[in-house]
Amino acid sequence: MTFRAGKDPVSPSKSSRRDFLRSGAALASMTLAPGVTLMAFGGSEAQGAVDAGKRWGLLIDASKCPSDCSACVTACKDENGWTGHGDPERDVQWIRKVTLKDKSTGRKTSLPVMCQHCESPPCVDVCPTGASFKRADGIVLVDKHICIGCRYCMVACPFSARSFVHEPVTNQKPHAPRGIGTVESCTLCVHRVDAGGIPACVEACNAQGHGAMVFGDLLDADSEISKRLASFPSQALRPDLDLNPGIRYAEI
Amino acid sequence: MAIDRTIYREISVTPHLCAVAMALVACIAAASWGGVYVEHHGHSVTGMTNQVVWGLPHVFAVFLIVAASGALNVASMSSVFDKMAYKPLSRLSGVLAISLLVGGLAVLVLDLGRPDRLIVQMTHFNFMSIFTWNILLYTGFLAVVAIYLWVQMDRNVHPKWTKPAGVLAFVWRLALTTGTGSIFGWLVARPGYDAAIMAPLFIAMSLALGLAVYILVLQVLCLLGNCQLGQKLVARMTRLLALFVAIVLYFTAVQHLTNLYAAEHAGFEAFILRDGGIYTTLFWGVQVALGGLVPIALVWVRKTPVTAGLSAGVSLLVILGGMAQIYVIIIGGQAYSMELFPGFEVESSFFDGMIASYKPSLPEISLGLGGVALSLLIVGVGARVLRILPTNLSDQNLAAKG
Ligand code: SF4
């Protein structure tokens, strides 16, 4: 039997130990076909790479994000293998472009919204099985092996960042396991980050020459993201909820 | 406490009873089909979406769970509050409470994305989650009510134990409904849910809905099982029901008035109370008028005595109003989009800033109704195999008990 504490206000090192001890299911992996292993996030492989001394985050500069560009969305789809079925209300979306129009001035802005990787994630608090969890480095994930598809996390998420898999999935990527009847959201491309890379959306945005997204370690004062956050105004979405998200926005 | 001299019997099998049982089994079969169909094809065949993630099955499940704790009140009335007239009714109250809860939980489980992983839920607990606490409260409730029934029914158990068992069950049911209300009340992000009043509101709803279901079930069982049911007793329960309905209306008024007071929730209130289309209609027309004001008027304002027919009609209206109320809370609360960017008009492929649509599908309807049928079948079987119904509930017989 596994007991989990949802919220983890304690030190990163403690939380990493807890994550490590978390569950037999965390070690569970399932062989789907020769060479394809469905490794749940939170499994030993993912945990092995977690650096509790880091907190990964993103800074999104809305002024650099053109409304007609959706390179980040396309890149995320390709990277993680989520596609639509022509049913917009039920198709999953790990990341979406939102267009804003200031009600008083009429000024328009555009920006991507995805899982905000909160320090105190409501989805983790409410999840009955502990499938929704936060890694020691701040990345919020769903362990696909123990998600029962109750969707409480979707109701709890203030950002509508999670999607429910409404139909059978095909062609999944080995590094991004998916399953019908479970919930999923942006993983901050944890597989890339663990290998020393950056999320696919950030890479695509840079490749377009927009550079609207900066990825990095919020705990490292010398990182590009920390320096920018220190010198320019930025904001979290729904600051009233005090969730301290890892995703920050500038120039909204 | 006086020893109960009431004679309890298993209800006899009549052709009518069999016919009703068959109909219930058919409903359960249809619900099982619905569950399997959805599990096979995924939730894409339901009306649920990524915006409205809890649909009609949750409405039915929450209704049944809330009514379960309320159904136990009839028993509490006698053993906790010493109203002896209710004593002969308390066994049925316990069995009904258990069966409603089982029906509600069955719907909840079958609506999971992965009902096959029930065992995962039974072995992984996140104690930060109010859901986890609810699972413990539900299973505990079944056990506590079972003990309460046993204490009442086993001749070898001294009647002095009835009261402690009754008190325990009463406290547990309060905790259970508080827990159910808190599933919604603790969701800080949603303007329709985030309110401490959800817990007392749910308790008030449970009193009304549980009693309404109890009155109907009692009437039907007595009819099918040939048991005398005194008119005064029914009238008394119906008047109490009207009082509970008034309490629900009171909490509903407080819920919306406090929300109106907080500027940040004004948009949501305008949606439910004025601009919400189906939700506004359900709120004013079905929840407040048909399920609230009309029953109160029929019972309290009318001068004529409460007949069996009127009592059944009032109970049905209260149930209808309760379903509407839960529908408005659960579906309406999700349909209204969360405000991510205050001061901005928003637009996205994920329906940000829009009112989400929801249309229940056939599998969802059959799943919900199947839960109701399962509850009723369990009560029927309970009344057939256990001695829970008194042979005589006539007014003369009860008069002596006060
Ligand atoms: S849907 Fe899955 S991840 Fe979300 S709360 Fe339920 S079990 Fe947890």
mmCIF file of N, CA and C in Angstrom, chain B residues 74 83-89 211 214-215 218-219 222 227-240 306 311 390 392-396 398-399 402:
data_model
loop_
_atom_site.group_PDB
_atom_site.id
_atom_site.type_symbol
_atom_site.label_atom_id
_atom_site.label_comp_id
_atom_site.label_asym_id
_atom_site.label_seq_id
_atom_site.Cartn_x
_atom_site.Cartn_y
_atom_site.Cartn_z
ATOM 1 N N VAL B 74 -34.037 9.363 9.218
ATOM 2 C CA VAL B 74 -35.249 8.824 9.830
ATOM 3 C C VAL B 74 -34.855 7.962 11.036
ATOM 4 N N LYS B 83 -37.431 10.448 18.965
ATOM 5 C CA LYS B 83 -38.793 10.566 18.436
ATOM 6 C C LYS B 83 -39.284 9.146 18.147
ATOM 7 N N MET B 84 -40.045 8.609 19.082
ATOM 8 C CA MET B 84 -40.371 7.189 19.032
ATOM 9 C C MET B 84 -41.250 6.790 17.843
ATOM 10 N N ALA B 85 -42.010 7.748 17.314
ATOM 11 C CA ALA B 85 -42.882 7.397 16.189
ATOM 12 C C ALA B 85 -42.060 6.917 14.996
ATOM 13 N N TYR B 86 -40.800 7.353 14.940
ATOM 14 C CA TYR B 86 -39.954 6.985 13.805
ATOM 15 C C TYR B 86 -39.224 5.663 14.016
ATOM 16 N N LYS B 87 -39.341 5.131 15.223
ATOM 17 C CA LYS B 87 -38.551 3.945 15.530
ATOM 18 C C LYS B 87 -38.827 2.772 14.585
ATOM 19 N N PRO B 88 -40.106 2.480 14.320
ATOM 20 C CA PRO B 88 -40.358 1.335 13.421
ATOM 21 C C PRO B 88 -39.821 1.567 12.015
ATOM 22 N N LEU B 89 -39.503 2.794 11.709
ATOM 23 C CA LEU B 89 -39.049 3.100 10.349
ATOM 24 C C LEU B 89 -37.530 3.061 10.216
ATOM 25 N N LEU B 211 -34.986 12.370 2.781
ATOM 26 C CA LEU B 211 -36.337 12.138 3.291
ATOM 27 C C LEU B 211 -37.322 11.947 2.141
ATOM 28 N N TYR B 214 -36.920 8.554 0.919
ATOM 29 C CA TYR B 214 -37.429 7.628 1.934
ATOM 30 C C TYR B 214 -38.953 7.518 1.861
ATOM 31 N N ILE B 215 -39.615 8.669 1.780
ATOM 32 C CA ILE B 215 -41.084 8.667 1.752
ATOM 33 C C ILE B 215 -41.589 7.865 0.553
ATOM 34 N N LEU B 218 -40.809 4.083 0.975
ATOM 35 C CA LEU B 218 -41.686 3.492 1.984
ATOM 36 C C LEU B 218 -43.081 3.271 1.412
ATOM 37 N N GLN B 219 -43.582 4.267 0.718
ATOM 38 C CA GLN B 219 -44.927 4.137 0.147
ATOM 39 C C GLN B 219 -44.994 2.988 -0.851
ATOM 40 N N CYS B 222 -44.684 -0.476 0.879
ATOM 41 C CA CYS B 222 -45.892 -0.843 1.597
ATOM 42 C C CYS B 222 -46.993 -1.246 0.618
ATOM 43 N N CYS B 227 -48.288 -3.768 3.266
ATOM 44 C CA CYS B 227 -48.120 -3.375 4.658
ATOM 45 C C CYS B 227 -48.956 -2.123 4.885
ATOM 46 N N GLN B 228 -49.619 -2.062 6.021
ATOM 47 C CA GLN B 228 -50.464 -0.887 6.294
ATOM 48 C C GLN B 228 -49.590 0.319 6.616
ATOM 49 N N LEU B 229 -49.913 1.434 5.992
ATOM 50 C CA LEU B 229 -49.131 2.642 6.242
ATOM 51 C C LEU B 229 -50.084 3.754 6.665
ATOM 52 N N GLY B 230 -49.921 4.248 7.883
ATOM 53 C CA GLY B 230 -50.845 5.250 8.411
ATOM 54 C C GLY B 230 -50.668 6.608 7.749
ATOM 55 N N GLN B 231 -51.788 7.259 7.510
ATOM 56 C CA GLN B 231 -51.759 8.536 6.812
ATOM 57 C C GLN B 231 -51.104 9.632 7.642
ATOM 58 N N LYS B 232 -51.343 9.575 8.959
ATOM 59 C CA LYS B 232 -50.777 10.623 9.814
ATOM 60 C C LYS B 232 -49.256 10.588 9.785
ATOM 61 N N LEU B 233 -48.744 9.359 9.789
ATOM 62 C CA LEU B 233 -47.292 9.199 9.769
ATOM 63 C C LEU B 233 -46.713 9.827 8.494
ATOM 64 N N VAL B 234 -47.340 9.507 7.366
ATOM 65 C CA VAL B 234 -46.865 10.042 6.090
ATOM 66 C C VAL B 234 -46.968 11.568 6.082
ATOM 67 N N ALA B 235 -48.089 12.070 6.603
ATOM 68 C CA ALA B 235 -48.288 13.523 6.620
ATOM 69 C C ALA B 235 -47.223 14.189 7.484
ATOM 70 N N ARG B 236 -46.915 13.549 8.596
ATOM 71 C CA ARG B 236 -45.909 14.108 9.499
ATOM 72 C C ARG B 236 -44.544 14.206 8.803
ATOM 73 N N MET B 237 -44.187 13.123 8.121
ATOM 74 C CA MET B 237 -42.896 13.138 7.411
ATOM 75 C C MET B 237 -42.900 14.183 6.298
ATOM 76 N N THR B 238 -44.026 14.324 5.627
ATOM 77 C CA THR B 238 -44.087 15.272 4.513
ATOM 78 C C THR B 238 -43.960 16.709 5.017
ATOM 79 N N ARG B 239 -44.561 16.989 6.171
ATOM 80 C CA ARG B 239 -44.419 18.341 6.725
ATOM 81 C C ARG B 239 -42.960 18.614 7.103
ATOM 82 N N LEU B 240 -42.312 17.577 7.640
ATOM 83 C CA LEU B 240 -40.891 17.720 7.969
ATOM 84 C C LEU B 240 -40.083 17.969 6.686
ATOM 85 N N VAL B 306 -52.628 16.401 4.225
ATOM 86 C CA VAL B 306 -51.666 15.795 3.314
ATOM 87 C C VAL B 306 -52.070 14.341 3.042
ATOM 88 N N SER B 311 -48.320 13.565 -0.809
ATOM 89 C CA SER B 311 -47.005 13.301 -0.235
ATOM 90 C C SER B 311 -46.044 12.763 -1.293
ATOM 91 N N PRO B 390 -41.972 -3.022 9.306
ATOM 92 C CA PRO B 390 -42.974 -3.467 10.277
ATOM 93 C C PRO B 390 -44.234 -3.944 9.552
ATOM 94 N N ASN B 392 -47.169 -3.478 10.581
ATOM 95 C CA ASN B 392 -48.252 -2.540 10.764
ATOM 96 C C ASN B 392 -47.724 -1.143 11.085
ATOM 97 N N LEU B 393 -47.890 -0.262 10.136
ATOM 98 C CA LEU B 393 -47.479 1.134 10.364
ATOM 99 C C LEU B 393 -48.710 2.024 10.419
ATOM 100 N N SER B 394 -49.831 1.419 10.845
ATOM 101 C CA SER B 394 -51.060 2.218 10.900
ATOM 102 C C SER B 394 -50.947 3.247 12.015
ATOM 103 N N ASP B 395 -51.737 4.292 11.901
ATOM 104 C CA ASP B 395 -51.648 5.377 12.866
ATOM 105 C C ASP B 395 -51.979 4.929 14.284
ATOM 106 N N GLN B 396 -52.993 4.023 14.401
ATOM 107 C CA GLN B 396 -53.362 3.562 15.741
ATOM 108 C C GLN B 396 -52.181 2.868 16.399
ATOM 109 N N LEU B 398 -49.073 3.291 15.846
ATOM 110 C CA LEU B 398 -47.959 4.175 16.170
ATOM 111 C C LEU B 398 -48.318 5.186 17.255
ATOM 112 N N ALA B 399 -49.629 5.410 17.431
ATOM 113 C CA ALA B 399 -50.060 6.447 18.361
ATOM 114 C C ALA B 399 -49.482 6.204 19.749
ATOM 115 N N GLY B 402 -46.014 7.656 20.446
ATOM 116 C CA GLY B 402 -45.808 9.125 20.542
ATOM 117 C C GLY B 402 -45.048 9.630 19.391
#
